[in-house]
mmCIF file of C-alpha atoms in Angstrom:
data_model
loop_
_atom_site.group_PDB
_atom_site.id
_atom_site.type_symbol
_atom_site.label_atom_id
_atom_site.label_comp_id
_atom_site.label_asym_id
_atom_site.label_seq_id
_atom_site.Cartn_x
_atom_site.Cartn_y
_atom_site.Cartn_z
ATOM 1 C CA UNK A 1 0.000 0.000 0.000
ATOM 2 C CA UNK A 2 1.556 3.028 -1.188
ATOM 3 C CA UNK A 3 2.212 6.580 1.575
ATOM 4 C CA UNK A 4 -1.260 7.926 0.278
ATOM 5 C CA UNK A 5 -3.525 5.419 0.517
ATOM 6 C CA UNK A 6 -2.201 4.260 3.978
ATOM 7 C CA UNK A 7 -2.578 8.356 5.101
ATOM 8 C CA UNK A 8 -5.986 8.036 3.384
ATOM 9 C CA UNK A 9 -7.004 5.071 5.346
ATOM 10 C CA UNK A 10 -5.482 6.593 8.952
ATOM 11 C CA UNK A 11 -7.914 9.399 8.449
ATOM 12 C CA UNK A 12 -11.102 7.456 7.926
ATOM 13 C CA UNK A 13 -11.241 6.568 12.248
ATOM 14 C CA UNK A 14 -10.965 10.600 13.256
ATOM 15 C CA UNK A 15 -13.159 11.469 10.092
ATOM 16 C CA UNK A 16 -15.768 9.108 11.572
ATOM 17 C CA UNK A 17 -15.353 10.272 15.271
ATOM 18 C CA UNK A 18 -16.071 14.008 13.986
ATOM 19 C CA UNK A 19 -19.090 12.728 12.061
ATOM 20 C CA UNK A 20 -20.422 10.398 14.809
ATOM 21 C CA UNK A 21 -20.010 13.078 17.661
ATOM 22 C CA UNK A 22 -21.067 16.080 15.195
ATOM 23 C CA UNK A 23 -24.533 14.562 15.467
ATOM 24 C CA UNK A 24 -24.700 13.530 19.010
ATOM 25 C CA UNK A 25 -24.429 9.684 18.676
ATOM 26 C CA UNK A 26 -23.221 7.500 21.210
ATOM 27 C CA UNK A 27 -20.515 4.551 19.907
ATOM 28 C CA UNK A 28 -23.357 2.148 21.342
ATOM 29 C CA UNK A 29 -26.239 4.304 19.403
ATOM 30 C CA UNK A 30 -23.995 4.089 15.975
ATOM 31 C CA UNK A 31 -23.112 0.420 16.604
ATOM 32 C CA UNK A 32 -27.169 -0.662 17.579
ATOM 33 C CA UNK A 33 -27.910 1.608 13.972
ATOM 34 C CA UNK A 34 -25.296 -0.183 11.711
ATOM 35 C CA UNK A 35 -25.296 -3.439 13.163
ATOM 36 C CA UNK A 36 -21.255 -3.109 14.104
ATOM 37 C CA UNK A 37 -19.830 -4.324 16.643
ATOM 38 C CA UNK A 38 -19.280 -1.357 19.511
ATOM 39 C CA UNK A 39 -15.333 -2.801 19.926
ATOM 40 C CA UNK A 40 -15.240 -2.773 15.778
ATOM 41 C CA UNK A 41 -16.073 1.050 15.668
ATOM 42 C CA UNK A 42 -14.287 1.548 18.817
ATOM 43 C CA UNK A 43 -11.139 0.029 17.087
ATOM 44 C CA UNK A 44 -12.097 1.795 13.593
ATOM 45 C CA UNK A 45 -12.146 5.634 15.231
ATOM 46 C CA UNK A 46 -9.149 4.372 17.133
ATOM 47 C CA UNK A 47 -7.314 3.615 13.641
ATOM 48 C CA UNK A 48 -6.339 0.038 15.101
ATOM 49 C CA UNK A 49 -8.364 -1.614 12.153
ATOM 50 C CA UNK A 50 -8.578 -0.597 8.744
ATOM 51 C CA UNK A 51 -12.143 0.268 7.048
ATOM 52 C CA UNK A 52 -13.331 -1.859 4.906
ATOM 53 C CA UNK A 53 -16.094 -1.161 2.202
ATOM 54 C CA UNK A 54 -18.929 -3.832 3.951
ATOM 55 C CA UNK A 55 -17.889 -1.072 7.342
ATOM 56 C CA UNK A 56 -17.912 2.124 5.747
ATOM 57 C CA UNK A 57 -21.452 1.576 3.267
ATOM 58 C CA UNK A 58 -23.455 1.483 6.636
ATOM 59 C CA UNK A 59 -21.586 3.938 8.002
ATOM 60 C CA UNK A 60 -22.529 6.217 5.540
ATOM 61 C CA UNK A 61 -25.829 5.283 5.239
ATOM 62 C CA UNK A 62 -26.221 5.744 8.607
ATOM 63 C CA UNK A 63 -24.526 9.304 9.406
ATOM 64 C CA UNK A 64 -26.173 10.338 5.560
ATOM 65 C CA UNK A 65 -23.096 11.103 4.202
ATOM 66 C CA UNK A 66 -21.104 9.606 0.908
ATOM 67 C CA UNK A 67 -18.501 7.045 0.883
ATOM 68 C CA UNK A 68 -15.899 9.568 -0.186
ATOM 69 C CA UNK A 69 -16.445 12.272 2.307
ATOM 70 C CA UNK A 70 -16.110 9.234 4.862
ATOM 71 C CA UNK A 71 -12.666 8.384 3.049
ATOM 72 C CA UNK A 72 -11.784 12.098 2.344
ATOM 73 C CA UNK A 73 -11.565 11.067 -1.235
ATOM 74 C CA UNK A 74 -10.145 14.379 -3.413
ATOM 75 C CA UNK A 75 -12.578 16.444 -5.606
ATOM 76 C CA UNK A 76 -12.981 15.086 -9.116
ATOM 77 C CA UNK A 77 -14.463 17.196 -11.878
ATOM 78 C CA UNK A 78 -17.757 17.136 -10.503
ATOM 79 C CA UNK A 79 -19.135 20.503 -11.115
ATOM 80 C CA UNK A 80 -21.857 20.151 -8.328
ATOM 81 C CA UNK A 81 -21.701 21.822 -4.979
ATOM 82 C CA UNK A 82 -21.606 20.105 -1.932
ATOM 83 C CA UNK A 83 -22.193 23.113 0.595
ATOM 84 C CA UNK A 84 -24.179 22.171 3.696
ATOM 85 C CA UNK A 85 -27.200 24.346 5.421
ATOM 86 C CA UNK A 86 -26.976 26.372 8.173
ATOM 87 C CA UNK A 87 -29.691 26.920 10.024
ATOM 88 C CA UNK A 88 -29.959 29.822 12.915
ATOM 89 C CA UNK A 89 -33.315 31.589 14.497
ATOM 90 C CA UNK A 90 -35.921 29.488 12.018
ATOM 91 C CA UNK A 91 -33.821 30.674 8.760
ATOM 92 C CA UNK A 92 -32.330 28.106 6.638
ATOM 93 C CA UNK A 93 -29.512 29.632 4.362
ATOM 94 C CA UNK A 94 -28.581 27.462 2.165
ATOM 95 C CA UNK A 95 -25.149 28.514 0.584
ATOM 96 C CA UNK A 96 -24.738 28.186 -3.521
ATOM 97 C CA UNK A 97 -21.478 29.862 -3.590
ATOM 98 C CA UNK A 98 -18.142 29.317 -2.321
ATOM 99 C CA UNK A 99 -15.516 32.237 -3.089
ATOM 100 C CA UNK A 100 -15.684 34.200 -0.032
ATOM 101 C CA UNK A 101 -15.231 38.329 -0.976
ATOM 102 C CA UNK A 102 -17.169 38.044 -4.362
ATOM 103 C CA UNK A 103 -20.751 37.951 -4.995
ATOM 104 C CA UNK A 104 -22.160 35.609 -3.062
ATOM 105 C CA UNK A 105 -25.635 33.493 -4.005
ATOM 106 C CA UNK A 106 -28.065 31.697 -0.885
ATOM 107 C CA UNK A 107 -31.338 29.634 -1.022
ATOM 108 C CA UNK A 108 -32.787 30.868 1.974
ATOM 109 C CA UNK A 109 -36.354 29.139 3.893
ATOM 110 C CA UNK A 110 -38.106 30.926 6.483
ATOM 111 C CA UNK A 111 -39.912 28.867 8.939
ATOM 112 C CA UNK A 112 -43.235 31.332 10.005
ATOM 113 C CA UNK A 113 -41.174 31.802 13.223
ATOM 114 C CA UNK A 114 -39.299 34.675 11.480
ATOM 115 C CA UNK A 115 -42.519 36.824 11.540
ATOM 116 C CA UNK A 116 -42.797 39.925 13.359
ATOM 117 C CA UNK A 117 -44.979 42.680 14.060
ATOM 118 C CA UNK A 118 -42.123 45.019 15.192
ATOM 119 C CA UNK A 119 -39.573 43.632 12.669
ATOM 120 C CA UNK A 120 -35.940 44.924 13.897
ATOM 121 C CA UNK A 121 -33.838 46.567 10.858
ATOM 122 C CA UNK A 122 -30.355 46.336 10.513
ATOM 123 C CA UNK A 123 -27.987 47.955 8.085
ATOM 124 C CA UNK A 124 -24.391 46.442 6.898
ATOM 125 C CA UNK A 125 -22.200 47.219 3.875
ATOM 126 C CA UNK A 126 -23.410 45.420 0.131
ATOM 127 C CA UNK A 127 -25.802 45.365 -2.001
ATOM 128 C CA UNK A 128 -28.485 42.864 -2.215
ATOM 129 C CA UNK A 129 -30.922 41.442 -4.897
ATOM 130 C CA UNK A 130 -33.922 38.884 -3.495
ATOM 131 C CA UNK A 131 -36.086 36.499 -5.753
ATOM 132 C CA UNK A 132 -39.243 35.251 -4.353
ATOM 133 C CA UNK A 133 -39.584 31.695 -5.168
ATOM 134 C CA UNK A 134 -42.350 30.593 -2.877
ATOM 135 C CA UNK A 135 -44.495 31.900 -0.256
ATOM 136 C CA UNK A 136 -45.182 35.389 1.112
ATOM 137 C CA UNK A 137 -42.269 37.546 1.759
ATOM 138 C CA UNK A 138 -42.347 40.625 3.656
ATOM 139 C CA UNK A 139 -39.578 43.326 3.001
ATOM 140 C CA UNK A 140 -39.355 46.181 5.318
ATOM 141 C CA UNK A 141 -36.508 48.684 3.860
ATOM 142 C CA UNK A 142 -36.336 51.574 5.372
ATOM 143 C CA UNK A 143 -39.928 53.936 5.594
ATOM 144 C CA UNK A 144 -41.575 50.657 3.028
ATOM 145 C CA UNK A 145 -43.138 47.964 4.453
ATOM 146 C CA UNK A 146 -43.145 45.412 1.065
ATOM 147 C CA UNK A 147 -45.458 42.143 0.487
ATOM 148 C CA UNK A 148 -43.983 40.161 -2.296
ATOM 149 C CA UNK A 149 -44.837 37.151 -3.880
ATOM 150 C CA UNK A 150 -43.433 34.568 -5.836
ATOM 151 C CA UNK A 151 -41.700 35.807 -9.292
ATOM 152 C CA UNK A 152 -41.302 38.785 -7.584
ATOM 153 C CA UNK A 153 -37.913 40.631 -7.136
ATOM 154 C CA UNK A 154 -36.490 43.472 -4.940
ATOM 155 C CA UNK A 155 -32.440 45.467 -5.012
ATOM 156 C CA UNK A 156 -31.083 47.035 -2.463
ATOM 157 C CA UNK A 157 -28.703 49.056 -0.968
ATOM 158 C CA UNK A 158 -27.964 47.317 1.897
ATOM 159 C CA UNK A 159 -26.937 50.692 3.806
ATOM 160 C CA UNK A 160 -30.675 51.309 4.056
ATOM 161 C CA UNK A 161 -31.759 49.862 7.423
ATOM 162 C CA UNK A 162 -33.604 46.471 6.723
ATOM 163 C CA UNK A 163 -35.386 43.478 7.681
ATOM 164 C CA UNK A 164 -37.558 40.430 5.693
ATOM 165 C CA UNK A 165 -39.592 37.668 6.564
ATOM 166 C CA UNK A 166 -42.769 35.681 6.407
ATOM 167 C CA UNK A 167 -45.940 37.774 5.362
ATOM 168 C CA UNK A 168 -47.760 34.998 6.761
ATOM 169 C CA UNK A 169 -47.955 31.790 8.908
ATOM 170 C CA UNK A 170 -46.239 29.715 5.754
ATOM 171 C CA UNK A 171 -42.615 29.155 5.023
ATOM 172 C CA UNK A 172 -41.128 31.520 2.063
ATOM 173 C CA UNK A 173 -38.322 30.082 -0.110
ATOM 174 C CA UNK A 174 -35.905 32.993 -1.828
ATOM 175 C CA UNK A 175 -32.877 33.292 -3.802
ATOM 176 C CA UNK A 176 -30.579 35.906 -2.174
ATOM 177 C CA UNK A 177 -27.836 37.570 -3.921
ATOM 178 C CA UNK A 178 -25.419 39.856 -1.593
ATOM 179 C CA UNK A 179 -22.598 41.300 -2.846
ATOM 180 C CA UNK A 180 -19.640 44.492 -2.123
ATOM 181 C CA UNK A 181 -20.679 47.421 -1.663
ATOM 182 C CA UNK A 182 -21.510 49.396 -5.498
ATOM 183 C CA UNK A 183 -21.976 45.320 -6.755
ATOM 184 C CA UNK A 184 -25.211 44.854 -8.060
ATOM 185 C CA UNK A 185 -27.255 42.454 -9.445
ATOM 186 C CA UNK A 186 -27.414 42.772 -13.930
ATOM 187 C CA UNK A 187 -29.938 41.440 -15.530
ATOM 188 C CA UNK A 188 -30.152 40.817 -19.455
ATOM 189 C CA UNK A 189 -32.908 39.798 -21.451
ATOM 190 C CA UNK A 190 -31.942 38.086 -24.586
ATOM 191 C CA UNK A 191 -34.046 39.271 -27.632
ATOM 192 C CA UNK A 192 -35.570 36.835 -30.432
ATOM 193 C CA UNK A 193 -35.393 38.067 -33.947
ATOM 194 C CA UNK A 194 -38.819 38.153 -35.576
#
């Protein structure tokens, strides 16, 4: 086995630690899940025994994620990004970017939790351009207090104090575009000859 397989393989038992205790499961809990032994995963986080694919597939299964991010298998030329949710005071952001200091693109989901009577604005530097994509959204920016639906789009200056949620007791999906300060959003419509 050559240097970088064997480093490859050494990983795999920390790699599954971080997974295991990054969602709060007991050895015994992952063990009574996958049907391992509790001194086989014990021994696997340990790095005393080398994974083996009949280990790892309900491994992966079990803490939902794929083989290779168990393994820490490199990036191929899969053009798809694997960016995971964040989700803080009933807002899902969901990021579809990854170059931090550029434009930068979100799916965001608003539980109904997010809805205020006395919303609280903030202001920050950028510029930002929203897309309603389901659900009620309501935008208050600055003296307006907005209702938007979905197809409907809003820019802003995000300079001018701010604030948007639900409109209503449903979630609201949006696409949110933020970007520097004097970035904004361009849109182009392509024309058809007649």
């Amino acid at each position: 086995m050559d240097d970088e397989t064997q480093s490859t393989m050494a990983a795999v038992g920390p790699r599954l630690k971080g997974l295991r205790t990054q969602r709060n499961l007991s050895l015994t809990a992952l063990a009574e899940a996958t049907g391992i032994s509790l001194s086989t995963l014990s021994r696997l986080e340990s790095g005393q025994r080398r994974p083996t694919l009949e280990l790892l597939l309900p491994l992966a299964r079990e803490l939902r994620v794929d083989i290779g991010q168990l393994i820490g298998a490199p990036q191929t030329g899969d053009p798809r990004l694997h960016l995971r949710p964040v989700t803080r005071h009933g807002m899902t952001m969901l990021p579809l970017t990854r170059r931090a200091g550029s434009l930068q693109a979100y799916k965001l989901i608003i539980s109904p939790k997010m809805r205020s009577p006395e919303p609280e604005q903030a202001s920050h530097e950028g510029y930002e351009w929203i897309y309603v994509l389901d659900g009620r959204l309501r935008l208050v920016l600055g003296d307006n207090d907005l209702i938007m639906g979905p197809g409907e789009a809003a820019e802003f200056d995000t300079r001018i104090p701010h604030w948007f949620g639900n409109a209503d007791e449903h979630p609201v999906e949006i696409l949110s575009l933020l970007g520097r300060q004097g970035e904004r959003a361009h849109l182009r419509a392509r024309t058809t000859p007649r």
